[in-house]
Short mmCIF file of C-alpha atoms in Angstrom, two decimals:
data_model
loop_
_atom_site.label_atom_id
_atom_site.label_comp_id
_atom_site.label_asym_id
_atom_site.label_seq_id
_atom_site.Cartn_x
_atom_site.Cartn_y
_atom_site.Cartn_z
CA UNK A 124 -43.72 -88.49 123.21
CA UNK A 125 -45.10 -86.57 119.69
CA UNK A 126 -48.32 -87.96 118.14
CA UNK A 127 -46.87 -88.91 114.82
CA UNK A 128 -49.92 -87.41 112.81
CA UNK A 129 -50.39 -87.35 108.30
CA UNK A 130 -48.76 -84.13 108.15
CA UNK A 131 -45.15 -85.48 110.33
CA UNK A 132 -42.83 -86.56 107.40
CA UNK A 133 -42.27 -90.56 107.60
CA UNK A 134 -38.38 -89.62 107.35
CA UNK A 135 -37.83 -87.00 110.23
CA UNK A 136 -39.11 -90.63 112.41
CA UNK A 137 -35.89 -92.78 111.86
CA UNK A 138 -32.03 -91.84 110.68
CA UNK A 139 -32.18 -94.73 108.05
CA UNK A 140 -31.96 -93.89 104.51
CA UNK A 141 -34.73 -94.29 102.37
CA UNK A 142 -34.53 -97.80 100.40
CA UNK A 143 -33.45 -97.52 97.32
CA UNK A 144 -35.55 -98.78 94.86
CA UNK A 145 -33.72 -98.78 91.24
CA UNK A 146 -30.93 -100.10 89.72
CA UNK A 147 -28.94 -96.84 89.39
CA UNK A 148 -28.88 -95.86 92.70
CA UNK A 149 -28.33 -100.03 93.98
CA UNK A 150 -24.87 -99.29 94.37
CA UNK A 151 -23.50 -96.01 95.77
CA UNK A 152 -21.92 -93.70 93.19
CA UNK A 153 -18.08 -93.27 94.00
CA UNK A 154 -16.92 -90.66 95.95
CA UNK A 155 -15.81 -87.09 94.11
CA UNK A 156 -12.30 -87.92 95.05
CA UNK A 157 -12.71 -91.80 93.03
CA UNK A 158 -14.50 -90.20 90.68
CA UNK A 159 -11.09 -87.87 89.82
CA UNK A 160 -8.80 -90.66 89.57
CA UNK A 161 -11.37 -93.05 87.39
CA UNK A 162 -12.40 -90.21 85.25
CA UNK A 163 -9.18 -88.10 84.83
CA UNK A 164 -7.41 -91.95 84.15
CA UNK A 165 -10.30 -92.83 81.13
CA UNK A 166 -8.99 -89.52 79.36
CA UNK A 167 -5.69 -90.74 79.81
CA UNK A 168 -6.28 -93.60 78.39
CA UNK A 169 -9.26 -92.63 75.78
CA UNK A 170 -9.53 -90.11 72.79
CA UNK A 171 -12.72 -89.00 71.29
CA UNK A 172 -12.95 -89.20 67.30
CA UNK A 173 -13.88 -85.74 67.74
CA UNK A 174 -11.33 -84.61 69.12
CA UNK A 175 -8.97 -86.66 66.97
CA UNK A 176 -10.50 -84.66 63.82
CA UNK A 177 -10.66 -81.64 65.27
CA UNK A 178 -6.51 -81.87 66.19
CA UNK A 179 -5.89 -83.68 62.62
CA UNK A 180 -8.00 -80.88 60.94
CA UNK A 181 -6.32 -78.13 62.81
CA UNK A 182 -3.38 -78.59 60.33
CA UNK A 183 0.51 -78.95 61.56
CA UNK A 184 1.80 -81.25 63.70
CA UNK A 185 -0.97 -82.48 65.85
CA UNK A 186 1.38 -83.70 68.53
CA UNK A 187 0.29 -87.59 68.22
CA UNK A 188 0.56 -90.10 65.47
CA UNK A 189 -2.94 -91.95 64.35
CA UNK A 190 -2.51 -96.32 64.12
CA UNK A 191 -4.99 -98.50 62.31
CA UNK A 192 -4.89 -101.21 63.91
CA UNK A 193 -7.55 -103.89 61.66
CA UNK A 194 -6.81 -105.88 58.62
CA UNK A 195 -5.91 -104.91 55.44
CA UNK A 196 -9.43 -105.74 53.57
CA UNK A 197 -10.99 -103.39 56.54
CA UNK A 198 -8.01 -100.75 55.75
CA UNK A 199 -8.74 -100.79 52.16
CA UNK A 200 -12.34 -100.55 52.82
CA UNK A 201 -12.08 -97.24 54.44
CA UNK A 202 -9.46 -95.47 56.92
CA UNK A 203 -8.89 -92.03 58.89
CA UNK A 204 -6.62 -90.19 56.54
CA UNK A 205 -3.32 -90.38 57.27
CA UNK A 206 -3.70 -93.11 59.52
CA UNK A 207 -0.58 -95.36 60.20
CA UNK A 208 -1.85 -99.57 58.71
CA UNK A 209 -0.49 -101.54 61.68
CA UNK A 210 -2.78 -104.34 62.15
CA UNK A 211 -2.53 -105.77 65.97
CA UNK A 212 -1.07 -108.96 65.32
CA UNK A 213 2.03 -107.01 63.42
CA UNK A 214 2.67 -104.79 65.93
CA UNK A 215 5.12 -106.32 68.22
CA UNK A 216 7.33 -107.02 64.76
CA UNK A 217 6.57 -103.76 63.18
CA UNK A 218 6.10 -101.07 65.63
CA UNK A 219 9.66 -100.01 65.67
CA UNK A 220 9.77 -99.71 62.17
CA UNK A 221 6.66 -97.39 61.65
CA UNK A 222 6.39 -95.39 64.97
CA UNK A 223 8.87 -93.21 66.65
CA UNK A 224 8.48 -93.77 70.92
CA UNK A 225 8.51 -89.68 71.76
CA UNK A 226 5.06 -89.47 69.49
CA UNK A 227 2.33 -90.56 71.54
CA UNK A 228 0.41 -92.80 69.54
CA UNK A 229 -3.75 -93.16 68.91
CA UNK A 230 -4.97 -96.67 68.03
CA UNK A 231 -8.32 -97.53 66.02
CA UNK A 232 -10.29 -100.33 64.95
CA UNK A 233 -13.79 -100.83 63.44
CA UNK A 234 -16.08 -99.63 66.16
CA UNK A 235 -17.69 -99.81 70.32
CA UNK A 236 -17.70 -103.43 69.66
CA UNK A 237 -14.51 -104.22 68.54
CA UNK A 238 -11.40 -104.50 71.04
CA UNK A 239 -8.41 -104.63 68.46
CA UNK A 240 -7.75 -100.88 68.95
CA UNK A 241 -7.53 -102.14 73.08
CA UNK A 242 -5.21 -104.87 72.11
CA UNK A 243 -3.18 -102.97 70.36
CA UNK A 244 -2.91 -100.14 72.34
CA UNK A 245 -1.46 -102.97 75.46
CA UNK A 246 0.92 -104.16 72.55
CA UNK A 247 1.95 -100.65 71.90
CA UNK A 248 2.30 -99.70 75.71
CA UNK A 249 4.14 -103.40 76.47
CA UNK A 250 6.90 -101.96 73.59
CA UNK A 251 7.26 -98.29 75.25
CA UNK A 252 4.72 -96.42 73.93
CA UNK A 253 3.04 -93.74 75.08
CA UNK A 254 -0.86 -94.91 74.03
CA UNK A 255 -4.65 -93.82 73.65
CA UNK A 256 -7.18 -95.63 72.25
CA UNK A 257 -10.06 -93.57 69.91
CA UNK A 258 -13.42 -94.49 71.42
CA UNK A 259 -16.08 -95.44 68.43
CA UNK A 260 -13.37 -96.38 66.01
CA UNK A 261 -13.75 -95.98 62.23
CA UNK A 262 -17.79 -96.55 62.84
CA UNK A 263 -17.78 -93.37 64.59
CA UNK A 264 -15.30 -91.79 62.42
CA UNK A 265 -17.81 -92.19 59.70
CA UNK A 266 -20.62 -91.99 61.15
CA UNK A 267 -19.98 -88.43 63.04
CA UNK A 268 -19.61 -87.37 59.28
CA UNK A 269 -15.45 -87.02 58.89
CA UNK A 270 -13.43 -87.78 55.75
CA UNK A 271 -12.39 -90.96 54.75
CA UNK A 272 -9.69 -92.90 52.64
CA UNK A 273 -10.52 -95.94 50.62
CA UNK A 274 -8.42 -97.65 47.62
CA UNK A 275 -10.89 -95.90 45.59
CA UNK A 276 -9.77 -92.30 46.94
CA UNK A 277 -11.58 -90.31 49.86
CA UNK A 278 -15.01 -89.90 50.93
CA UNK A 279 -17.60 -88.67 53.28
CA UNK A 280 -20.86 -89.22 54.50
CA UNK A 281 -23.40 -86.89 56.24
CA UNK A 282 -23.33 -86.81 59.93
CA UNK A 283 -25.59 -89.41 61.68
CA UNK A 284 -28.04 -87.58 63.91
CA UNK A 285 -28.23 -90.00 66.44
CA UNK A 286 -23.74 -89.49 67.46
CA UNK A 287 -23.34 -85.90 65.80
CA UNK A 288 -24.76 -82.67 65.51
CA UNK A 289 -26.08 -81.96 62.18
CA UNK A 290 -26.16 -78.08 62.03
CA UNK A 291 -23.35 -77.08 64.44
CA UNK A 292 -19.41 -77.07 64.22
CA UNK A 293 -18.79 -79.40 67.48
CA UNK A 294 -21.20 -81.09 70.24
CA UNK A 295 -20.00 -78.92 72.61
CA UNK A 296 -18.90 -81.50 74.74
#
């Protein structure tokens, strides 16, 4: 048998794993193959405001249809432009009426900690439609610095440093 002396590494000893000692680690990351499905599914699912201006601002036909999906004071308050107002309680009644079924549809409501835009979106998909929900919402729309419509015509803020670049056309994401 080997002398284990200082210089033999405690690990080449055993085949256990080192113990993992944090919180990120605790629970094994998915495997690249459950990654795929989780991740490719969440941009399925998910827009980025973004990406939403960047297709709106693009000009034409942007190949999707933008849905508001809070209240009428929070519409009037501020709203992408040319945003569809169909606030999630009136969309079972009034989707039909306001949305065509071959336009894929992107939902929005006030921010990360508001899940009307989610509610909607189920409402939307329960009726037929195909459905993505913008991630950040109109906090984010503002916020990353984009135009906005209020009663009182259209504004725009300066980007927030902490969710956009400041100096540079995209985030490069």
């Amino acid at each position: 048998m080997t002398p284990v002396t200082p210089t033999t590494p405690v690990a080449s000893m055993t085949s256990d794993p080192p113990a993992v000692t944090n919180a990120v680690l605790r629970v094994a990351p998915a495997s690249p193959a459950a990654a795929v499905a989780h991740f490719g599914a969440s941009l399925a699912f998910h827009a980025d405001v973004s990406d939403v201006a960047s297709a709106l601002a693009a000009g034409g036909d942007p190949g999707f249809v933008v849905v508001d999906s809070r209240s009428t004071q929070s519409w009037d308050q501020g709203h992408v432009p040319g945003a569809i107002h169909l606030p999630t309680a009136l969309v079972a009644e009034q989707a039909e009426r306001f949305l065509d079924r071959s336009v894929p549809v992107v939902t929005y409501c006030w921010g990360p900690g508001c899940n009307g835009a989610t509610r909607a979106a189920l409402a939307l998909a329960e009726l037929g439609f195909q459905v993505k929900e913008m991630l950040g919402g109109f906090e984010y729309w503002v916020r990353e610095g984009f135009e906005f419509e209020t009663w009182e015509g259209r504004e725009r803020r300066g980007p927030d440093p902490l969710t956009a670049p400041v100096d540079a056309e995209d985030c490069g994401c």
